[in-house]
Amino acid sequence: MRYWKKYSKKQLKKRIDQALASVVDFQNSKSLGYPVSKLDENVFNTNDTILNEAPLLKSFIANPNNIGCHTLGKSEEAFKGSQELEKEVIRVLASDLFKAEENAYDGYIATGGTEANIQALWIYRNYYQKEYKATLDEMVILASEDTHYSVYKGANLLGLENVSVPVDFERREICVEALESIVAELVSKGKKYVMVISNMATTMFGSVDDPDVYAGVLRKHPLQYRIHIDGAFGGFIYPITHKKSTIHFGNPEVSSITIDAHKMLQAPYGTGVFLCRKGLIENVLTREAQYVDGMDLTLVGSRSGANAIAVWMILFSYGYYGWFEKINTLLLRTEWFCRQLDALEIDYFREPHMNIVTLRSNFVTVDLAHKYGLVPESHDGQNQWYKVIVMDHVEIQDLEKFLNDLQDSLVDKTA
Ligand SMILES: *Cc1c(COP(=O)(O)O)cnc(C)c1O
């Protein structure tokens, strides 16, 4: 880990104060041209001494705008401080977590996984249009049936066809034979340009797709393809728990990655991360964005610099080793939970590097699912699965209570 360090509270506070000092100060300077200001002091308590010990609240009040992408070209001068911290976040994630080479990546803090996934599709669509004069009809999105619905939103917005690849019911793995026949059929229908969304932990199962499986099939055809990894949920878990993972920029098949900081990292909402290799993000340059100094390469326009500071604070409060320990604690709890389910002979799916356990619904009564806030796979009466996510707040005692109730309900059933 070259960049992912742990800083003391004092060091964190100092860096944030420095960053805010180089953000345009609406209180004391005369910034006449920006359509922004700090939060309204007539409404919010913006001067409390408590803020001195609360660097994130202070950042929200200073209200910097991290508009644009800061790994490339120039950026707005007015918000340099919070942009610098964002750049450090992107560097840690691209280099340390996903093994990118020095300065071989671009990225920004998007509003969430939805935006980051759509940003990827938008880049590839424009890339195929520019490089190959491809038409929309010649392009297709491929993703497993367990893929997040944001990909359907993206397909709809961008006018692209989306084809679902079936997975094995129990293993939640892509059916390679089905993928092969789907691709052969798409080629015969004139598709030439493919965008793959490969999951690094699906929302419902925590299942992980192997991008090399997609690549292996697509390579046999006269096709161009690019692979985007949707690690919205798994991005802060899987690369940590699976040391031999091949899902990173060291794998030439991987072109871009989504990670959400507002899920596992517990950052405030509005903190998804988009990462890609150099040379791709320029495909979505909006030339008309003339009032923004620097290039506008992002789907979102104005966005909160405080959010970037929040992610920075979390990463550098833990450091890599602190985060590693935290995730491994959750994994131990998940393993404990699975052993208990095994003892009760309950069927479930679990990816061994993830903290999601998805139970077959025939073992779980609707009442029990409600009582413990289990999330069903579908709300339409056809539900076959319920998931448990072992997050920070889910402790063994909580799991134990659930297991006791589950056992009682099983006894009821057989009685
Ligand atoms: C949550 C999630 C998303 C969407 O993220 P938002 O941050 O809610 O926009 C996309 N993909 C996966 C796998 C997710 O779990």
Coordinates of C-alpha atoms and ligand atoms in Angstrom, one line a residue:
M1 CA 0.0 0.0 0.0
R2 CA 1.8 3.1 -1.2
Y3 CA -0.8 5.7 -0.5
W4 CA -3.4 4.3 1.8
K5 CA -2.0 5.4 5.1
K6 CA -3.5 6.0 8.5
Y7 CA -3.4 9.5 9.9
S8 CA -4.1 10.7 13.5
K9 CA -7.1 12.8 14.2
K10 CA -4.9 15.8 14.5
Q11 CA -3.3 15.2 11.1
L12 CA -6.7 14.7 9.5
K13 CA -8.0 17.9 10.9
K14 CA -4.9 19.8 9.9
R15 CA -5.1 18.6 6.3
I16 CA -8.8 19.4 6.1
D17 CA -8.3 22.9 7.5
Q18 CA -5.6 23.5 4.9
A19 CA -7.8 22.2 2.2
L20 CA -10.7 24.5 3.3
A21 CA -8.3 27.4 3.5
S22 CA -7.6 27.1 -0.2
V23 CA -11.2 26.9 -1.0
V24 CA -12.7 30.2 -2.0
D25 CA -13.7 31.9 1.3
F26 CA -17.2 33.4 0.8
Q27 CA -17.1 35.0 4.2
N28 CA -14.0 37.1 3.7
S29 CA -13.3 37.4 0.0
K30 CA -15.0 39.1 -2.8
S31 CA -16.0 36.4 -5.1
L32 CA -18.4 38.1 -7.4
G33 CA -18.7 35.6 -10.2
Y34 CA -19.6 32.3 -8.5
P35 CA -23.3 31.3 -8.2
V36 CA -22.5 29.7 -4.9
S37 CA -21.9 30.6 -1.3
K38 CA -21.4 28.9 2.0
L39 CA -24.5 27.5 3.7
D40 CA -27.0 30.2 4.7
E41 CA -26.1 31.5 8.1
N42 CA -29.6 32.8 8.6
V43 CA -30.8 29.2 8.5
F44 CA -27.9 27.1 9.7
N45 CA -25.7 27.3 12.7
T46 CA -22.5 28.1 10.9
N47 CA -20.4 29.6 13.6
D48 CA -20.6 27.1 16.5
T49 CA -17.3 26.3 18.2
I50 CA -18.3 22.7 17.9
L51 CA -17.3 23.0 14.3
N52 CA -13.6 23.2 15.3
E53 CA -13.8 19.5 16.3
A54 CA -16.0 18.5 13.4
P55 CA -14.1 18.9 10.2
L56 CA -16.8 17.3 8.0
L57 CA -19.5 19.7 9.3
K58 CA -17.1 22.5 8.7
S59 CA -16.6 21.3 5.1
F60 CA -20.4 21.1 4.5
I61 CA -20.7 24.7 5.7
A62 CA -17.8 25.9 3.5
N63 CA -19.7 24.2 0.7
P64 CA -17.0 23.7 -1.9
N65 CA -18.0 22.5 -5.4
N66 CA -15.9 19.7 -6.9
I67 CA -17.5 20.1 -10.3
G68 CA -15.6 18.3 -13.1
C69 CA -12.9 15.6 -13.1
H70 CA -9.6 16.4 -11.4
T71 CA -7.3 13.7 -12.6
L72 CA -7.1 15.3 -16.0
G73 CA -6.4 18.8 -17.3
K74 CA -7.2 21.9 -15.4
S75 CA -9.8 22.4 -12.6
E76 CA -11.7 25.3 -11.1
E77 CA -9.2 27.3 -9.1
A78 CA -11.8 28.3 -6.5
F79 CA -12.1 24.9 -5.0
K80 CA -8.5 23.6 -5.2
G81 CA -8.4 22.3 -1.6
S82 CA -11.3 19.9 -1.7
Q83 CA -10.3 18.8 -5.2
E84 CA -6.8 17.9 -4.0
L85 CA -8.3 15.6 -1.3
E86 CA -10.6 14.0 -4.0
K87 CA -7.5 13.3 -6.1
E88 CA -5.9 11.5 -3.1
V89 CA -9.0 9.4 -2.7
I90 CA -9.0 8.5 -6.4
R91 CA -5.2 7.6 -6.2
V92 CA -5.6 5.3 -3.2
L93 CA -8.5 3.5 -4.8
A94 CA -7.1 3.2 -8.3
S95 CA -3.5 2.4 -7.3
D96 CA -3.6 0.7 -4.0
L97 CA -7.0 -1.1 -4.2
F98 CA -7.2 -1.7 -7.9
K99 CA -3.5 -1.9 -8.9
A100 CA -3.4 0.8 -11.6
E101 CA 0.0 2.1 -12.7
E102 CA 1.1 5.5 -11.7
N103 CA -1.0 8.2 -13.5
A104 CA -2.6 5.5 -15.7
Y105 CA -6.2 6.2 -14.5
D106 CA -8.9 8.8 -14.4
G107 CA -11.8 9.0 -12.0
Y108 CA -14.1 11.1 -9.8
I109 CA -16.6 11.0 -7.0
A110 CA -19.9 10.5 -8.6
T111 CA -23.3 10.7 -6.9
G112 CA -23.5 7.0 -6.6
G113 CA -23.2 3.6 -8.2
T114 CA -26.0 4.4 -10.6
E115 CA -24.2 7.4 -12.0
A116 CA -20.8 5.6 -12.2
N117 CA -22.4 2.7 -14.1
I118 CA -24.1 5.1 -16.5
Q119 CA -20.9 7.1 -16.9
A120 CA -19.1 3.9 -18.0
L121 CA -21.8 3.0 -20.6
W122 CA -21.8 6.6 -21.9
I123 CA -18.0 6.5 -22.4
Y124 CA -18.1 3.2 -24.3
R125 CA -21.0 4.2 -26.4
N126 CA -19.3 7.4 -27.5
Y127 CA -16.0 5.6 -27.9
Y128 CA -17.5 3.1 -30.3
Q129 CA -19.3 5.9 -32.2
K130 CA -16.1 8.0 -32.5
E131 CA -13.6 5.2 -33.2
Y132 CA -15.6 2.9 -35.4
K133 CA -18.6 5.0 -36.5
A134 CA -20.7 2.4 -34.8
T135 CA -24.5 2.9 -34.8
L136 CA -26.6 2.3 -31.7
D137 CA -28.0 -0.9 -33.4
E138 CA -24.6 -2.4 -33.6
M139 CA -23.9 -2.0 -29.9
V140 CA -25.2 -4.1 -27.0
I141 CA -24.8 -4.2 -23.2
L142 CA -24.2 -7.7 -21.7
A143 CA -24.8 -8.3 -18.0
S144 CA -25.9 -11.1 -15.8
E145 CA -29.5 -11.4 -14.7
D146 CA -28.4 -10.5 -11.2
T147 CA -27.1 -7.1 -12.3
H148 CA -28.3 -3.9 -10.6
Y149 CA -31.2 -2.1 -12.3
S150 CA -29.0 1.0 -12.8
V151 CA -27.7 -0.7 -15.9
Y152 CA -31.2 -0.8 -17.3
K153 CA -31.6 2.9 -16.6
G154 CA -28.4 3.5 -18.5
A155 CA -29.5 1.4 -21.4
N156 CA -32.7 3.3 -21.6
L157 CA -31.1 6.7 -21.4
L158 CA -28.4 6.0 -23.9
G159 CA -30.7 4.2 -26.4
L160 CA -28.8 0.9 -26.1
E161 CA -30.0 -2.7 -26.1
N162 CA -29.4 -4.7 -22.9
V163 CA -29.2 -8.4 -22.9
S164 CA -29.3 -10.5 -19.7
V165 CA -27.1 -13.5 -19.3
P166 CA -28.7 -16.2 -17.2
V167 CA -26.9 -17.5 -14.0
D168 CA -27.0 -20.9 -12.4
F169 CA -29.8 -20.8 -9.8
E170 CA -27.8 -22.1 -6.9
R171 CA -24.3 -20.9 -7.7
R172 CA -25.3 -17.5 -9.2
E173 CA -22.5 -18.0 -11.7
I174 CA -22.8 -16.9 -15.3
C175 CA -23.9 -19.9 -17.5
V176 CA -21.0 -20.1 -20.0
E177 CA -23.0 -22.1 -22.5
A178 CA -25.8 -19.7 -22.4
L179 CA -23.4 -16.8 -22.8
E180 CA -21.8 -18.5 -25.8
S181 CA -25.1 -19.0 -27.6
I182 CA -26.3 -15.4 -26.7
V183 CA -23.1 -13.9 -28.2
A184 CA -23.3 -16.1 -31.3
E185 CA -26.8 -15.0 -31.9
L186 CA -26.0 -11.3 -31.3
V187 CA -23.2 -11.5 -33.8
S188 CA -25.5 -13.1 -36.4
K189 CA -28.0 -10.2 -35.8
G190 CA -25.2 -7.7 -36.6
K191 CA -23.9 -6.7 -33.2
K192 CA -20.3 -5.6 -33.3
Y193 CA -19.6 -3.6 -30.2
V194 CA -20.2 -5.0 -26.7
M195 CA -20.1 -3.3 -23.3
V196 CA -20.0 -5.8 -20.4
I197 CA -21.1 -5.0 -16.9
S198 CA -19.4 -7.6 -14.8
N199 CA -20.4 -7.6 -11.1
M200 CA -18.0 -7.5 -8.3
A201 CA -20.7 -8.5 -5.8
T202 CA -24.3 -8.3 -6.9
T203 CA -26.7 -6.5 -4.7
M204 CA -28.9 -9.5 -3.8
F205 CA -26.3 -12.3 -3.6
G206 CA -22.9 -10.8 -3.3
S207 CA -22.0 -13.1 -6.2
V208 CA -19.0 -12.1 -8.3
D209 CA -18.7 -12.5 -12.1
D210 CA -15.4 -13.4 -13.6
P211 CA -14.6 -10.8 -16.3
D212 CA -12.3 -13.4 -18.0
V213 CA -15.3 -15.6 -18.6
Y214 CA -16.9 -12.8 -20.6
A215 CA -13.6 -12.0 -22.3
G216 CA -13.0 -15.7 -23.2
V217 CA -16.3 -16.0 -25.0
L218 CA -16.3 -12.5 -26.7
R219 CA -12.7 -13.0 -28.0
K220 CA -13.8 -15.8 -30.2
H221 CA -16.0 -13.5 -32.3
P222 CA -15.3 -10.5 -34.6
L223 CA -16.3 -8.1 -31.8
Q224 CA -15.0 -5.1 -30.0
Y225 CA -15.7 -5.3 -26.3
R226 CA -15.0 -3.4 -23.1
I227 CA -15.6 -4.6 -19.6
H228 CA -16.8 -2.4 -16.7
I229 CA -16.8 -3.8 -13.2
D230 CA -19.7 -2.9 -11.0
G231 CA -18.2 -3.0 -7.6
A232 CA -20.8 -0.6 -6.1
F233 CA -21.3 -2.9 -3.1
G234 CA -18.2 -5.2 -3.3
G235 CA -15.6 -2.6 -4.1
F236 CA -14.5 -2.0 -0.5
I237 CA -14.7 -5.7 0.4
Y238 CA -13.7 -8.2 -2.3
P239 CA -10.3 -6.8 -3.2
I240 CA -9.4 -6.8 0.5
T241 CA -10.7 -10.3 1.4
H242 CA -9.6 -12.0 -1.9
K243 CA -5.9 -11.5 -2.2
K244 CA -5.8 -13.4 -5.5
S245 CA -8.6 -11.5 -7.1
T246 CA -8.0 -10.8 -10.8
I247 CA -10.6 -8.0 -10.9
H248 CA -8.4 -4.9 -11.0
F249 CA -6.5 -2.8 -13.5
G250 CA -3.6 -5.3 -13.5
N251 CA -6.0 -7.4 -15.6
P252 CA -6.0 -6.0 -19.2
E253 CA -9.6 -7.0 -19.6
V254 CA -10.8 -4.5 -17.0
S255 CA -11.4 -1.0 -18.4
S256 CA -13.4 0.7 -15.7
I257 CA -14.8 0.2 -12.2
T258 CA -17.7 1.5 -10.0
I259 CA -17.3 1.6 -6.2
D260 CA -19.8 3.1 -3.8
A261 CA -18.4 4.8 -0.7
H262 CA -21.9 5.3 0.7
K263 CA -22.5 1.6 1.2
M264 CA -19.8 -0.4 2.9
L265 CA -17.6 2.7 3.7
Q266 CA -20.6 4.4 5.4
A267 CA -19.9 7.8 3.8
P268 CA -22.7 10.2 3.4
Y269 CA -25.1 9.6 0.4
G270 CA -23.8 11.0 -2.8
T271 CA -20.4 9.3 -2.8
G272 CA -20.0 6.7 -5.6
V273 CA -16.7 6.4 -7.3
F274 CA -16.0 6.0 -11.0
L275 CA -12.5 4.8 -12.1
C276 CA -11.2 4.1 -15.6
R277 CA -8.0 3.7 -17.5
K278 CA -6.5 6.8 -19.1
G279 CA -7.7 7.6 -22.6
L280 CA -11.4 6.8 -22.1
I281 CA -13.1 9.6 -20.1
E282 CA -12.4 12.1 -22.9
N283 CA -15.1 10.4 -24.9
V284 CA -17.7 12.2 -22.8
L285 CA -16.2 15.6 -22.9
T286 CA -18.9 18.3 -23.0
R287 CA -17.4 21.0 -25.1
E288 CA -20.2 23.4 -24.4
A289 CA -19.3 23.5 -20.7
Q290 CA -17.5 26.8 -21.2
Y291 CA -18.0 28.5 -17.9
V292 CA -16.4 25.7 -16.1
D293 CA -12.6 26.1 -16.0
G294 CA -11.1 22.8 -17.0
M295 CA -12.8 20.0 -18.8
D296 CA -16.3 18.7 -17.9
L297 CA -16.0 15.0 -18.2
T298 CA -18.7 13.9 -15.8
L299 CA -22.3 13.0 -15.9
V300 CA -23.1 15.1 -12.8
G301 CA -22.4 18.8 -12.9
S302 CA -21.9 20.6 -9.5
R303 CA -21.2 18.2 -6.7
S304 CA -20.3 18.5 -3.1
G305 CA -16.6 18.8 -2.2
A306 CA -17.6 18.0 1.4
N307 CA -18.6 14.5 0.2
A308 CA -15.1 14.0 -1.2
I309 CA -13.6 15.2 2.1
A310 CA -15.9 12.7 3.9
V311 CA -14.5 9.8 1.8
W312 CA -11.0 11.0 2.3
M313 CA -11.5 11.2 6.1
I314 CA -12.8 7.6 6.3
L315 CA -10.0 6.2 4.2
F316 CA -7.3 7.9 6.1
S317 CA -8.8 7.4 9.5
Y318 CA -8.6 3.7 9.0
G319 CA -5.6 3.3 6.7
Y320 CA -5.4 0.1 4.7
Y321 CA -4.7 -2.2 7.7
G322 CA -7.5 -0.7 9.8
W323 CA -9.9 -1.3 7.0
F324 CA -8.6 -4.8 6.5
E325 CA -9.3 -5.6 10.1
K326 CA -12.7 -4.1 10.0
I327 CA -13.7 -6.1 6.9
N328 CA -12.2 -9.3 8.3
T329 CA -14.3 -8.9 11.4
L330 CA -17.4 -8.8 9.3
L331 CA -16.3 -11.8 7.4
L332 CA -15.7 -13.8 10.5
R333 CA -19.2 -13.0 11.7
T334 CA -20.6 -14.0 8.3
E335 CA -18.7 -17.3 8.5
W336 CA -20.1 -17.9 11.9
F337 CA -23.6 -17.3 10.6
C338 CA -23.1 -19.7 7.8
R339 CA -21.9 -22.4 10.1
Q340 CA -25.1 -22.0 12.1
L341 CA -27.2 -22.2 9.0
D342 CA -25.3 -25.3 8.0
A343 CA -26.2 -26.9 11.3
L344 CA -29.9 -26.1 10.8
E345 CA -29.6 -27.5 7.2
I346 CA -30.9 -24.3 5.7
D347 CA -30.1 -23.6 2.0
Y348 CA -28.3 -20.4 1.2
F349 CA -25.9 -18.7 -1.2
R350 CA -22.7 -17.0 -0.1
E351 CA -19.7 -15.9 -2.0
P352 CA -16.9 -16.9 0.4
H353 CA -15.2 -13.4 0.2
M354 CA -18.3 -11.5 0.9
N355 CA -20.5 -10.5 3.8
I356 CA -23.9 -11.3 2.2
V357 CA -25.8 -14.4 2.9
T358 CA -28.9 -15.1 0.8
L359 CA -31.3 -17.6 2.2
R360 CA -33.8 -19.7 0.2
S361 CA -37.2 -18.2 1.0
N362 CA -38.9 -21.5 1.8
F363 CA -36.9 -21.6 5.0
V364 CA -38.0 -18.1 6.1
T365 CA -41.5 -17.1 7.0
V366 CA -42.8 -13.7 5.8
D367 CA -43.2 -12.6 9.5
L368 CA -39.6 -13.5 10.3
A369 CA -38.4 -11.6 7.3
H370 CA -40.3 -8.6 8.4
K371 CA -39.2 -8.8 12.0
Y372 CA -35.6 -8.8 11.0
G373 CA -35.8 -6.5 8.0
L374 CA -34.5 -9.1 5.5
V375 CA -34.6 -7.9 2.0
P376 CA -36.5 -10.1 -0.5
E377 CA -35.2 -10.7 -4.0
S378 CA -38.5 -9.6 -5.4
H379 CA -41.7 -8.0 -4.0
D380 CA -44.1 -9.5 -6.5
G381 CA -45.1 -12.7 -4.6
Q382 CA -42.6 -14.9 -6.5
N383 CA -39.8 -14.3 -4.1
Q384 CA -37.3 -17.1 -3.8
W385 CA -34.6 -15.5 -1.7
Y386 CA -34.0 -13.3 1.4
K387 CA -30.7 -11.6 2.1
V388 CA -28.8 -10.8 5.3
I389 CA -25.9 -8.4 5.0
V390 CA -23.4 -8.5 7.8
M391 CA -22.7 -4.7 8.1
D392 CA -21.0 -3.0 11.0
H393 CA -24.2 -2.8 13.1
V394 CA -25.1 -6.5 12.6
E395 CA -23.5 -8.3 15.5
I396 CA -23.4 -11.9 16.5
Q397 CA -26.0 -11.3 19.2
D398 CA -28.4 -10.0 16.5
L399 CA -27.7 -12.9 14.3
E400 CA -28.2 -15.3 17.2
K401 CA -31.6 -13.9 18.0
F402 CA -32.6 -14.3 14.3
L403 CA -31.2 -17.9 14.3
N404 CA -33.2 -18.8 17.4
D405 CA -36.4 -17.5 15.9
L406 CA -35.6 -19.2 12.6
Q407 CA -35.1 -22.5 14.4
D408 CA -38.4 -22.1 16.3
S409 CA -40.2 -21.4 13.1
L410 CA -38.7 -24.5 11.5
V411 CA -39.9 -26.6 14.4
D412 CA -43.3 -25.1 14.1
K413 CA -43.4 -26.1 10.4
T414 CA -42.5 -29.7 11.0
A415 CA -44.7 -30.1 14.1
Ligands
LIG1 C1 -26.2 -0.1 -4.9 C2 -25.7 -0.6 -6.2 C3 -25.7 0.2 -7.3 C4 -26.4 1.5 -7.4 O1 -25.8 2.4 -6.5 P1 -26.5 3.7 -6.0 O2 -25.4 4.2 -5.2 O3 -27.7 3.4 -5.2 O4 -26.8 4.6 -7.2 C5 -25.2 -0.4 -8.5 N1 -24.7 -1.6 -8.5 C6 -24.7 -2.4 -7.4 C7 -24.1 -3.8 -7.5 C8 -25.2 -1.9 -6.2 O5 -25.2 -2.7 -5.1

